[in-house]
Short mmCIF file of N, CA and C in Angstrom, two decimals:
data_model
loop_
_atom_site.label_atom_id
_atom_site.label_comp_id
_atom_site.label_asym_id
_atom_site.label_seq_id
_atom_site.Cartn_x
_atom_site.Cartn_y
_atom_site.Cartn_z
N ASP F 1 34.62 8.57 220.40
CA ASP F 1 33.54 8.47 221.37
C ASP F 1 33.41 9.81 222.09
N HIS F 2 32.38 10.59 221.72
CA HIS F 2 32.18 11.93 222.26
C HIS F 2 31.37 11.86 223.55
N ASP F 3 31.80 12.57 224.58
CA ASP F 3 31.05 12.62 225.84
C ASP F 3 30.10 13.81 225.79
N TYR F 4 28.82 13.53 225.58
CA TYR F 4 27.81 14.58 225.44
C TYR F 4 27.62 15.39 226.71
N MET F 5 27.99 14.84 227.85
CA MET F 5 27.85 15.57 229.12
C MET F 5 28.74 16.82 229.14
N ASP F 6 29.85 16.80 228.39
CA ASP F 6 30.74 17.96 228.35
C ASP F 6 30.09 19.16 227.69
N ASP F 7 29.10 18.92 226.79
CA ASP F 7 28.46 19.99 226.04
C ASP F 7 27.23 20.58 226.72
N VAL F 8 26.83 20.01 227.84
CA VAL F 8 25.59 20.41 228.49
C VAL F 8 25.88 21.35 229.66
N GLU F 9 25.15 22.47 229.69
CA GLU F 9 25.30 23.40 230.81
C GLU F 9 24.65 22.79 232.05
N PRO F 10 25.20 23.05 233.24
CA PRO F 10 24.59 22.50 234.46
C PRO F 10 23.19 23.06 234.68
N VAL F 11 22.37 22.27 235.33
CA VAL F 11 21.00 22.68 235.62
C VAL F 11 21.01 23.68 236.76
N LYS F 12 20.31 24.79 236.55
CA LYS F 12 20.15 25.77 237.62
C LYS F 12 18.77 25.53 238.19
N GLY F 13 18.69 25.33 239.46
CA GLY F 13 17.39 25.01 240.04
C GLY F 13 17.33 25.38 241.50
N LYS F 14 16.38 24.77 242.18
CA LYS F 14 16.16 25.05 243.60
C LYS F 14 16.16 23.75 244.37
N VAL F 15 16.45 23.86 245.63
CA VAL F 15 16.45 22.71 246.53
C VAL F 15 15.01 22.31 246.82
N LEU F 16 14.73 21.01 246.76
CA LEU F 16 13.45 20.47 247.19
C LEU F 16 13.68 19.86 248.57
N ALA F 17 12.95 20.33 249.56
CA ALA F 17 13.14 19.84 250.93
C ALA F 17 11.78 19.50 251.54
N TRP F 18 11.76 18.44 252.33
CA TRP F 18 10.52 18.06 253.02
C TRP F 18 10.87 17.72 254.46
N ASP F 19 9.94 18.08 255.35
CA ASP F 19 10.17 17.89 256.78
C ASP F 19 8.91 17.32 257.43
N ASN F 20 9.07 16.19 258.10
CA ASN F 20 7.96 15.53 258.81
C ASN F 20 6.73 15.33 257.93
N VAL F 21 6.94 14.86 256.70
CA VAL F 21 5.83 14.62 255.78
C VAL F 21 5.17 13.29 256.14
N GLU F 22 3.85 13.35 256.31
CA GLU F 22 3.04 12.17 256.60
C GLU F 22 1.82 12.21 255.69
N TYR F 23 1.27 11.03 255.39
CA TYR F 23 0.09 10.96 254.53
C TYR F 23 -0.94 10.04 255.17
N PHE F 24 -2.17 10.51 255.20
CA PHE F 24 -3.28 9.76 255.80
C PHE F 24 -4.39 9.62 254.77
N VAL F 25 -5.13 8.52 254.85
CA VAL F 25 -6.37 8.39 254.08
C VAL F 25 -7.51 8.29 255.08
N HIS F 26 -8.66 8.73 254.64
CA HIS F 26 -9.86 8.70 255.48
C HIS F 26 -10.78 7.64 254.93
N LYS F 27 -11.06 6.63 255.74
CA LYS F 27 -11.97 5.55 255.34
C LYS F 27 -13.30 5.75 256.02
N ARG F 28 -14.36 5.64 255.20
CA ARG F 28 -15.71 5.78 255.73
C ARG F 28 -16.21 4.44 256.23
N SER F 29 -17.17 4.49 257.15
CA SER F 29 -17.84 3.26 257.54
C SER F 29 -18.80 2.88 256.42
N ALA F 30 -19.40 1.73 256.50
CA ALA F 30 -20.22 1.20 255.42
C ALA F 30 -21.63 1.81 255.35
N LEU F 31 -22.00 2.68 256.27
CA LEU F 31 -23.33 3.27 256.24
C LEU F 31 -23.50 4.15 254.99
N PRO F 32 -24.65 4.09 254.33
CA PRO F 32 -24.85 4.91 253.12
C PRO F 32 -25.24 6.34 253.46
N LEU F 33 -24.43 7.00 254.25
CA LEU F 33 -24.67 8.38 254.66
C LEU F 33 -23.43 9.21 254.32
N PRO F 34 -23.58 10.53 254.24
CA PRO F 34 -22.38 11.36 254.02
C PRO F 34 -21.38 11.18 255.17
N SER F 35 -20.11 11.36 254.86
CA SER F 35 -19.07 11.26 255.89
C SER F 35 -19.26 12.33 256.95
N ASN F 36 -18.95 11.98 258.19
CA ASN F 36 -18.98 12.90 259.33
C ASN F 36 -20.32 13.62 259.49
N CYS F 37 -21.41 12.95 259.13
CA CYS F 37 -22.77 13.49 259.30
C CYS F 37 -23.04 13.66 260.80
N LYS F 38 -23.61 14.81 261.19
CA LYS F 38 -23.85 15.09 262.61
C LYS F 38 -25.33 15.25 262.90
N ILE F 39 -25.73 14.75 264.03
CA ILE F 39 -27.03 15.07 264.61
C ILE F 39 -26.70 15.66 265.97
N GLY F 40 -26.88 16.98 266.07
CA GLY F 40 -26.43 17.67 267.28
C GLY F 40 -24.92 17.62 267.34
N ARG F 41 -24.39 17.06 268.43
CA ARG F 41 -22.93 16.95 268.59
C ARG F 41 -22.40 15.57 268.24
N VAL F 42 -23.30 14.68 267.85
CA VAL F 42 -22.90 13.29 267.61
C VAL F 42 -22.65 13.05 266.12
N LYS F 43 -21.47 12.51 265.81
CA LYS F 43 -21.16 12.14 264.43
C LYS F 43 -21.79 10.78 264.15
N ILE F 44 -22.59 10.72 263.08
CA ILE F 44 -23.29 9.48 262.72
C ILE F 44 -22.39 8.55 261.91
N ASN F 45 -21.64 9.09 260.94
CA ASN F 45 -20.84 8.28 260.02
C ASN F 45 -19.40 8.82 259.99
N PRO F 46 -18.66 8.68 261.09
CA PRO F 46 -17.32 9.28 261.13
C PRO F 46 -16.34 8.56 260.20
N THR F 47 -15.37 9.32 259.70
CA THR F 47 -14.31 8.70 258.90
C THR F 47 -13.24 8.20 259.86
N LYS F 48 -12.54 7.17 259.43
CA LYS F 48 -11.42 6.65 260.20
C LYS F 48 -10.14 7.06 259.48
N ARG F 49 -9.23 7.64 260.21
CA ARG F 49 -7.97 8.12 259.64
C ARG F 49 -6.94 7.01 259.74
N LYS F 50 -6.34 6.65 258.59
CA LYS F 50 -5.31 5.61 258.58
C LYS F 50 -4.02 6.21 258.02
N GLN F 51 -2.93 6.04 258.77
CA GLN F 51 -1.65 6.58 258.33
C GLN F 51 -1.02 5.64 257.31
N ILE F 52 -0.71 6.19 256.12
CA ILE F 52 -0.12 5.42 255.04
C ILE F 52 1.39 5.68 254.95
N LEU F 53 1.78 6.92 255.20
CA LEU F 53 3.19 7.31 255.12
C LEU F 53 3.58 7.92 256.45
N HIS F 54 4.59 7.33 257.08
CA HIS F 54 5.05 7.82 258.39
C HIS F 54 6.07 8.94 258.21
N SER F 55 6.30 9.68 259.27
CA SER F 55 7.15 10.88 259.24
C SER F 55 8.43 10.66 258.45
N ASN F 56 8.68 11.58 257.52
CA ASN F 56 9.75 11.44 256.56
C ASN F 56 10.33 12.83 256.29
N SER F 57 11.65 12.97 256.30
CA SER F 57 12.29 14.26 256.01
C SER F 57 13.46 14.04 255.08
N GLY F 58 13.78 15.06 254.26
CA GLY F 58 14.92 14.94 253.36
C GLY F 58 15.15 16.20 252.55
N VAL F 59 16.27 16.21 251.81
CA VAL F 59 16.65 17.34 250.97
C VAL F 59 17.17 16.79 249.65
N LEU F 60 16.72 17.41 248.55
CA LEU F 60 17.17 17.02 247.21
C LEU F 60 17.74 18.26 246.52
N PRO F 61 19.08 18.31 246.34
CA PRO F 61 19.70 19.48 245.70
C PRO F 61 19.32 19.57 244.22
N PRO F 62 19.44 20.76 243.62
CA PRO F 62 19.10 20.93 242.20
C PRO F 62 19.97 20.06 241.30
N GLY F 63 19.37 19.53 240.25
CA GLY F 63 20.10 18.75 239.26
C GLY F 63 20.50 17.36 239.72
N SER F 64 19.98 16.92 240.85
CA SER F 64 20.39 15.62 241.38
C SER F 64 19.34 14.55 241.10
N PHE F 65 19.73 13.31 241.26
CA PHE F 65 18.85 12.17 241.14
C PHE F 65 18.67 11.57 242.53
N MET F 66 17.51 10.97 242.76
CA MET F 66 17.28 10.33 244.05
C MET F 66 16.71 8.95 243.79
N ALA F 67 17.23 7.96 244.48
CA ALA F 67 16.69 6.61 244.39
C ALA F 67 15.86 6.37 245.65
N ILE F 68 14.67 5.83 245.45
CA ILE F 68 13.80 5.49 246.58
C ILE F 68 13.65 3.98 246.56
N LEU F 69 14.20 3.33 247.57
CA LEU F 69 14.23 1.88 247.61
C LEU F 69 13.31 1.36 248.71
N GLY F 70 12.69 0.25 248.45
CA GLY F 70 11.84 -0.38 249.45
C GLY F 70 11.09 -1.54 248.84
N SER F 71 10.61 -2.42 249.68
CA SER F 71 9.88 -3.59 249.20
C SER F 71 8.50 -3.16 248.70
N SER F 72 7.82 -4.07 248.04
CA SER F 72 6.48 -3.82 247.54
C SER F 72 5.57 -3.43 248.69
N GLY F 73 4.81 -2.35 248.51
CA GLY F 73 3.90 -1.89 249.55
C GLY F 73 4.54 -1.03 250.62
N ALA F 74 5.82 -0.68 250.45
CA ALA F 74 6.52 0.10 251.48
C ALA F 74 6.14 1.58 251.46
N GLY F 75 5.50 2.05 250.38
CA GLY F 75 5.07 3.45 250.32
C GLY F 75 5.88 4.32 249.39
N LYS F 76 6.67 3.71 248.49
CA LYS F 76 7.50 4.49 247.57
C LYS F 76 6.64 5.39 246.68
N THR F 77 5.61 4.82 246.06
CA THR F 77 4.75 5.60 245.17
C THR F 77 3.95 6.63 245.95
N THR F 78 3.46 6.27 247.12
CA THR F 78 2.71 7.22 247.96
C THR F 78 3.60 8.42 248.30
N PHE F 79 4.87 8.16 248.64
CA PHE F 79 5.81 9.23 248.97
C PHE F 79 6.02 10.16 247.77
N LEU F 80 6.27 9.57 246.59
CA LEU F 80 6.47 10.40 245.40
C LEU F 80 5.23 11.19 245.05
N ASN F 81 4.06 10.55 245.13
CA ASN F 81 2.81 11.25 244.84
C ASN F 81 2.60 12.41 245.82
N ALA F 82 2.97 12.22 247.08
CA ALA F 82 2.85 13.29 248.08
C ALA F 82 3.78 14.46 247.73
N LEU F 83 5.04 14.15 247.40
CA LEU F 83 5.97 15.22 247.03
C LEU F 83 5.50 15.97 245.79
N ALA F 84 4.88 15.24 244.86
CA ALA F 84 4.42 15.84 243.60
C ALA F 84 3.03 16.47 243.72
N GLN F 85 2.48 16.47 244.93
CA GLN F 85 1.15 17.03 245.16
C GLN F 85 0.09 16.31 244.33
N GLN F 86 0.26 15.01 244.14
CA GLN F 86 -0.65 14.20 243.31
C GLN F 86 -1.35 13.16 244.17
N TYR F 87 -2.05 13.58 245.19
CA TYR F 87 -2.68 12.61 246.09
C TYR F 87 -4.20 12.65 245.93
N ASP F 88 -4.87 11.61 246.42
CA ASP F 88 -6.31 11.45 246.28
C ASP F 88 -7.08 12.47 247.12
N ASP F 89 -8.35 12.68 246.72
CA ASP F 89 -9.22 13.61 247.45
C ASP F 89 -9.46 13.16 248.89
N ASN F 90 -9.47 11.85 249.11
CA ASN F 90 -9.70 11.36 250.47
C ASN F 90 -8.41 11.29 251.28
N GLY F 91 -7.33 11.84 250.72
CA GLY F 91 -6.04 11.83 251.41
C GLY F 91 -5.76 13.15 252.10
N GLU F 92 -4.88 13.08 253.09
CA GLU F 92 -4.49 14.27 253.84
C GLU F 92 -2.97 14.25 253.99
N LEU F 93 -2.34 15.28 253.46
CA LEU F 93 -0.89 15.41 253.53
C LEU F 93 -0.54 16.36 254.68
N VAL F 94 0.35 15.92 255.56
CA VAL F 94 0.77 16.71 256.71
C VAL F 94 2.29 16.89 256.60
N GLY F 95 2.77 18.04 256.98
CA GLY F 95 4.21 18.29 256.96
C GLY F 95 4.54 19.49 256.09
N ASP F 96 5.81 19.76 255.97
CA ASP F 96 6.29 20.94 255.25
C ASP F 96 7.10 20.50 254.04
N ILE F 97 6.67 20.93 252.83
CA ILE F 97 7.41 20.66 251.60
C ILE F 97 7.73 22.00 250.98
N ARG F 98 9.03 22.23 250.71
CA ARG F 98 9.47 23.52 250.19
C ARG F 98 10.30 23.34 248.93
N ILE F 99 10.17 24.30 248.03
CA ILE F 99 11.04 24.35 246.85
C ILE F 99 11.73 25.71 246.93
N GLY F 100 13.04 25.68 247.12
CA GLY F 100 13.75 26.91 247.46
C GLY F 100 13.27 27.35 248.84
N ASN F 101 12.88 28.62 248.94
CA ASN F 101 12.35 29.14 250.21
C ASN F 101 10.83 29.18 250.25
N ASP F 102 10.19 28.70 249.18
CA ASP F 102 8.73 28.79 249.07
C ASP F 102 8.05 27.47 249.41
N GLU F 103 6.84 27.58 249.97
CA GLU F 103 6.03 26.39 250.20
C GLU F 103 5.66 25.79 248.84
N LEU F 104 5.74 24.49 248.73
CA LEU F 104 5.45 23.82 247.46
C LEU F 104 3.95 23.75 247.23
N THR F 105 3.52 24.20 246.05
CA THR F 105 2.13 24.06 245.61
C THR F 105 2.14 23.26 244.31
N LYS F 106 0.97 22.82 243.86
CA LYS F 106 0.91 22.08 242.59
C LYS F 106 1.49 22.92 241.45
N LYS F 107 1.15 24.21 241.42
CA LYS F 107 1.65 25.09 240.36
C LYS F 107 3.17 25.22 240.41
N LYS F 108 3.71 25.44 241.60
CA LYS F 108 5.17 25.57 241.73
C LYS F 108 5.86 24.26 241.36
N PHE F 109 5.25 23.12 241.75
CA PHE F 109 5.86 21.83 241.42
C PHE F 109 5.98 21.68 239.91
N SER F 110 4.90 21.99 239.17
CA SER F 110 4.94 21.80 237.72
C SER F 110 5.87 22.80 237.04
N THR F 111 6.17 23.92 237.69
CA THR F 111 7.12 24.88 237.14
C THR F 111 8.55 24.35 237.21
N TYR F 112 8.89 23.67 238.30
CA TYR F 112 10.27 23.26 238.53
C TYR F 112 10.54 21.78 238.25
N CYS F 113 9.52 20.96 238.23
CA CYS F 113 9.72 19.52 238.16
C CYS F 113 8.84 18.88 237.11
N GLY F 114 9.28 17.74 236.61
CA GLY F 114 8.45 16.90 235.76
C GLY F 114 8.16 15.63 236.52
N TYR F 115 6.91 15.17 236.46
CA TYR F 115 6.53 13.97 237.20
C TYR F 115 5.66 13.10 236.33
N VAL F 116 6.04 11.85 236.18
CA VAL F 116 5.26 10.90 235.41
C VAL F 116 4.75 9.85 236.38
N LYS F 117 3.42 9.70 236.44
CA LYS F 117 2.84 8.71 237.35
C LYS F 117 3.24 7.31 236.93
N GLN F 118 2.96 6.36 237.78
CA GLN F 118 3.42 5.00 237.58
C GLN F 118 2.81 4.34 236.34
N GLN F 119 1.59 4.73 235.96
CA GLN F 119 0.96 4.13 234.79
C GLN F 119 1.73 4.49 233.53
N ASP F 120 1.69 3.58 232.56
CA ASP F 120 2.41 3.75 231.31
C ASP F 120 1.68 4.73 230.41
N ILE F 121 2.27 5.90 230.14
CA ILE F 121 1.62 6.87 229.27
C ILE F 121 2.49 7.24 228.07
N LEU F 122 3.41 6.37 227.72
CA LEU F 122 4.28 6.63 226.58
C LEU F 122 3.60 6.17 225.30
N LEU F 123 3.86 6.86 224.21
CA LEU F 123 3.27 6.49 222.93
C LEU F 123 4.05 5.32 222.32
N PRO F 124 3.40 4.19 222.06
CA PRO F 124 4.10 2.98 221.63
C PRO F 124 4.73 3.06 220.24
N ASN F 125 4.27 3.99 219.40
CA ASN F 125 4.79 4.08 218.02
C ASN F 125 5.96 5.05 217.89
N ASN F 126 6.36 5.69 218.97
CA ASN F 126 7.51 6.60 218.95
C ASN F 126 8.76 5.87 219.41
N THR F 127 9.90 6.32 218.94
CA THR F 127 11.17 5.78 219.44
C THR F 127 11.52 6.49 220.76
N VAL F 128 12.52 5.96 221.44
CA VAL F 128 12.99 6.58 222.69
C VAL F 128 13.43 8.01 222.42
N LYS F 129 14.20 8.22 221.36
CA LYS F 129 14.70 9.57 221.04
C LYS F 129 13.55 10.51 220.70
N GLU F 130 12.58 10.05 219.90
CA GLU F 130 11.43 10.89 219.56
C GLU F 130 10.65 11.29 220.82
N THR F 131 10.50 10.36 221.73
CA THR F 131 9.77 10.62 222.97
C THR F 131 10.49 11.67 223.81
N LEU F 132 11.79 11.50 223.99
CA LEU F 132 12.56 12.46 224.79
C LEU F 132 12.66 13.81 224.09
N ASP F 133 12.75 13.82 222.76
CA ASP F 133 12.74 15.09 222.01
C ASP F 133 11.43 15.84 222.26
N PHE F 134 10.32 15.11 222.21
CA PHE F 134 9.01 15.71 222.42
C PHE F 134 8.92 16.34 223.81
N TYR F 135 9.32 15.59 224.85
CA TYR F 135 9.26 16.13 226.20
C TYR F 135 10.25 17.27 226.42
N ALA F 136 11.41 17.20 225.77
CA ALA F 136 12.38 18.29 225.88
C ALA F 136 11.80 19.56 225.27
N HIS F 137 11.11 19.41 224.15
CA HIS F 137 10.49 20.57 223.50
C HIS F 137 9.44 21.20 224.42
N LEU F 138 8.71 20.37 225.15
CA LEU F 138 7.68 20.87 226.06
C LEU F 138 8.25 21.49 227.33
N ARG F 139 9.30 20.89 227.87
CA ARG F 139 9.78 21.26 229.21
C ARG F 139 10.93 22.27 229.23
N LEU F 140 11.79 22.25 228.21
CA LEU F 140 12.95 23.14 228.24
C LEU F 140 12.58 24.54 227.77
N PRO F 141 13.33 25.56 228.17
CA PRO F 141 13.01 26.94 227.78
C PRO F 141 13.02 27.13 226.26
N SER F 142 12.11 27.95 225.76
CA SER F 142 12.04 28.19 224.31
C SER F 142 13.28 28.94 223.82
N SER F 143 14.01 29.58 224.73
CA SER F 143 15.23 30.29 224.36
C SER F 143 16.37 29.32 224.01
N MET F 144 16.21 28.06 224.37
CA MET F 144 17.24 27.06 224.09
C MET F 144 17.18 26.68 222.60
N SER F 145 18.33 26.68 221.94
CA SER F 145 18.37 26.34 220.51
C SER F 145 18.09 24.86 220.29
N ARG F 146 17.74 24.51 219.07
CA ARG F 146 17.48 23.10 218.71
C ARG F 146 18.73 22.26 218.98
N SER F 147 19.89 22.80 218.66
CA SER F 147 21.15 22.10 218.88
C SER F 147 21.39 21.84 220.37
N GLN F 148 21.13 22.85 221.20
CA GLN F 148 21.30 22.69 222.65
C GLN F 148 20.32 21.65 223.20
N ARG F 149 19.08 21.68 222.67
CA ARG F 149 18.07 20.72 223.12
C ARG F 149 18.49 19.30 222.72
N ASP F 150 19.01 19.15 221.49
CA ASP F 150 19.48 17.83 221.04
C ASP F 150 20.62 17.32 221.92
N GLN F 151 21.53 18.22 222.29
CA GLN F 151 22.64 17.83 223.17
C GLN F 151 22.11 17.41 224.54
N ARG F 152 21.12 18.12 225.06
CA ARG F 152 20.54 17.78 226.36
C ARG F 152 19.86 16.42 226.30
N VAL F 153 19.16 16.14 225.20
CA VAL F 153 18.48 14.84 225.04
C VAL F 153 19.52 13.73 224.98
N LYS F 154 20.59 13.91 224.21
CA LYS F 154 21.64 12.88 224.12
C LYS F 154 22.30 12.65 225.47
N ALA F 155 22.58 13.74 226.19
CA ALA F 155 23.20 13.64 227.52
C ALA F 155 22.27 12.90 228.48
N THR F 156 20.99 13.18 228.39
CA THR F 156 20.01 12.51 229.25
C THR F 156 19.94 11.03 228.93
N MET F 157 19.91 10.69 227.63
CA MET F 157 19.88 9.28 227.24
C MET F 157 21.13 8.55 227.73
N LYS F 158 22.27 9.22 227.65
CA LYS F 158 23.51 8.60 228.13
C LYS F 158 23.45 8.37 229.64
N LYS F 159 23.00 9.40 230.37
CA LYS F 159 22.94 9.31 231.83
C LYS F 159 21.98 8.21 232.29
N LEU F 160 20.90 8.01 231.53
CA LEU F 160 19.90 7.01 231.88
C LEU F 160 20.17 5.64 231.24
N GLY F 161 21.28 5.52 230.51
CA GLY F 161 21.63 4.24 229.88
C GLY F 161 20.67 3.86 228.76
N LEU F 162 20.28 4.84 227.95
CA LEU F 162 19.32 4.59 226.88
C LEU F 162 19.87 4.85 225.48
N LEU F 163 21.16 5.18 225.35
CA LEU F 163 21.72 5.45 224.02
C LEU F 163 21.59 4.24 223.09
N HIS F 164 21.76 3.04 223.63
CA HIS F 164 21.72 1.84 222.80
C HIS F 164 20.33 1.56 222.21
N CYS F 165 19.29 2.16 222.79
CA CYS F 165 17.93 1.91 222.29
C CYS F 165 17.27 3.20 221.81
N ALA F 166 18.06 4.21 221.47
CA ALA F 166 17.52 5.52 221.06
C ALA F 166 16.57 5.40 219.88
N ASP F 167 16.85 4.49 218.94
CA ASP F 167 16.02 4.35 217.74
C ASP F 167 15.05 3.19 217.82
N THR F 168 14.87 2.63 219.00
CA THR F 168 13.93 1.52 219.21
C THR F 168 12.58 2.08 219.61
N LEU F 169 11.51 1.47 219.08
CA LEU F 169 10.16 1.89 219.44
C LEU F 169 9.91 1.65 220.92
N ILE F 170 9.10 2.49 221.53
CA ILE F 170 8.69 2.31 222.92
C ILE F 170 7.94 0.97 223.05
N GLY F 171 7.01 0.74 222.14
CA GLY F 171 6.24 -0.51 222.14
C GLY F 171 5.10 -0.47 223.13
N GLY F 172 4.27 -1.49 223.06
CA GLY F 172 3.10 -1.57 223.92
C GLY F 172 2.53 -2.97 223.93
N LYS F 173 1.22 -3.08 224.19
CA LYS F 173 0.58 -4.39 224.29
C LYS F 173 0.66 -5.19 223.01
N THR F 174 0.53 -4.53 221.86
CA THR F 174 0.51 -5.26 220.58
C THR F 174 1.77 -5.05 219.76
N LYS F 175 2.71 -4.26 220.24
CA LYS F 175 3.93 -3.96 219.49
C LYS F 175 5.14 -4.09 220.39
N LYS F 176 6.08 -4.96 220.01
CA LYS F 176 7.28 -5.17 220.82
C LYS F 176 8.13 -3.91 220.79
N GLY F 177 8.73 -3.61 221.93
CA GLY F 177 9.57 -2.41 222.02
C GLY F 177 10.64 -2.59 223.07
N ILE F 178 10.96 -1.50 223.75
CA ILE F 178 12.00 -1.52 224.77
C ILE F 178 11.51 -2.29 226.01
N SER F 179 12.44 -2.64 226.87
CA SER F 179 12.10 -3.42 228.08
C SER F 179 11.36 -2.55 229.09
N GLY F 180 10.78 -3.19 230.10
CA GLY F 180 10.07 -2.48 231.16
C GLY F 180 10.99 -1.53 231.92
N GLY F 181 12.22 -1.99 232.20
CA GLY F 181 13.18 -1.14 232.91
C GLY F 181 13.55 0.08 232.09
N GLU F 182 13.71 -0.11 230.78
CA GLU F 182 14.02 1.02 229.90
C GLU F 182 12.84 2.00 229.84
N LYS F 183 11.61 1.45 229.81
CA LYS F 183 10.42 2.32 229.81
C LYS F 183 10.38 3.18 231.07
N ARG F 184 10.70 2.60 232.19
CA ARG F 184 10.67 3.38 233.44
C ARG F 184 11.71 4.49 233.41
N ARG F 185 12.83 4.27 232.73
CA ARG F 185 13.85 5.31 232.65
C ARG F 185 13.50 6.39 231.65
N VAL F 186 12.68 6.07 230.64
CA VAL F 186 12.25 7.09 229.67
C VAL F 186 11.35 8.06 230.39
#
């Protein structure tokens, strides 16, 4: 029984930190007019600001995992979308999000992090291993050898508890595959 984690080099990365992060949405009134339309100094159709995510701060060291726990509707997805800079046009993100010493932007986020939205976007005809191989090829440096990439994929599958289903199809609406929990870990 070989421990694939022994063959994998540690991840070199940057700290992700957020301070006083809040998220608001702007709701319009039902009038069929543009938002915040003015006649003189009077706003005709003002937007109403509703706070969705309350002040939140934290630090995530490089190479680490973070669990976000909460009941349904607690704001887990909103929080992740805010950190990933994936929020709606009618949303307003307030607070400081940094990666290393730099302010986090969408471009910087995609350079350092991978983010999969909550919707299922996995290909149902691929196996777990094929799926992770594909993403490893896209995300890992081209200087990494095929052997190193294979070791990283095996180590990742082990860490996520997916070795037992490596050769199982992802599956979908018309094709049976891995469980919902396993899909979320892929």
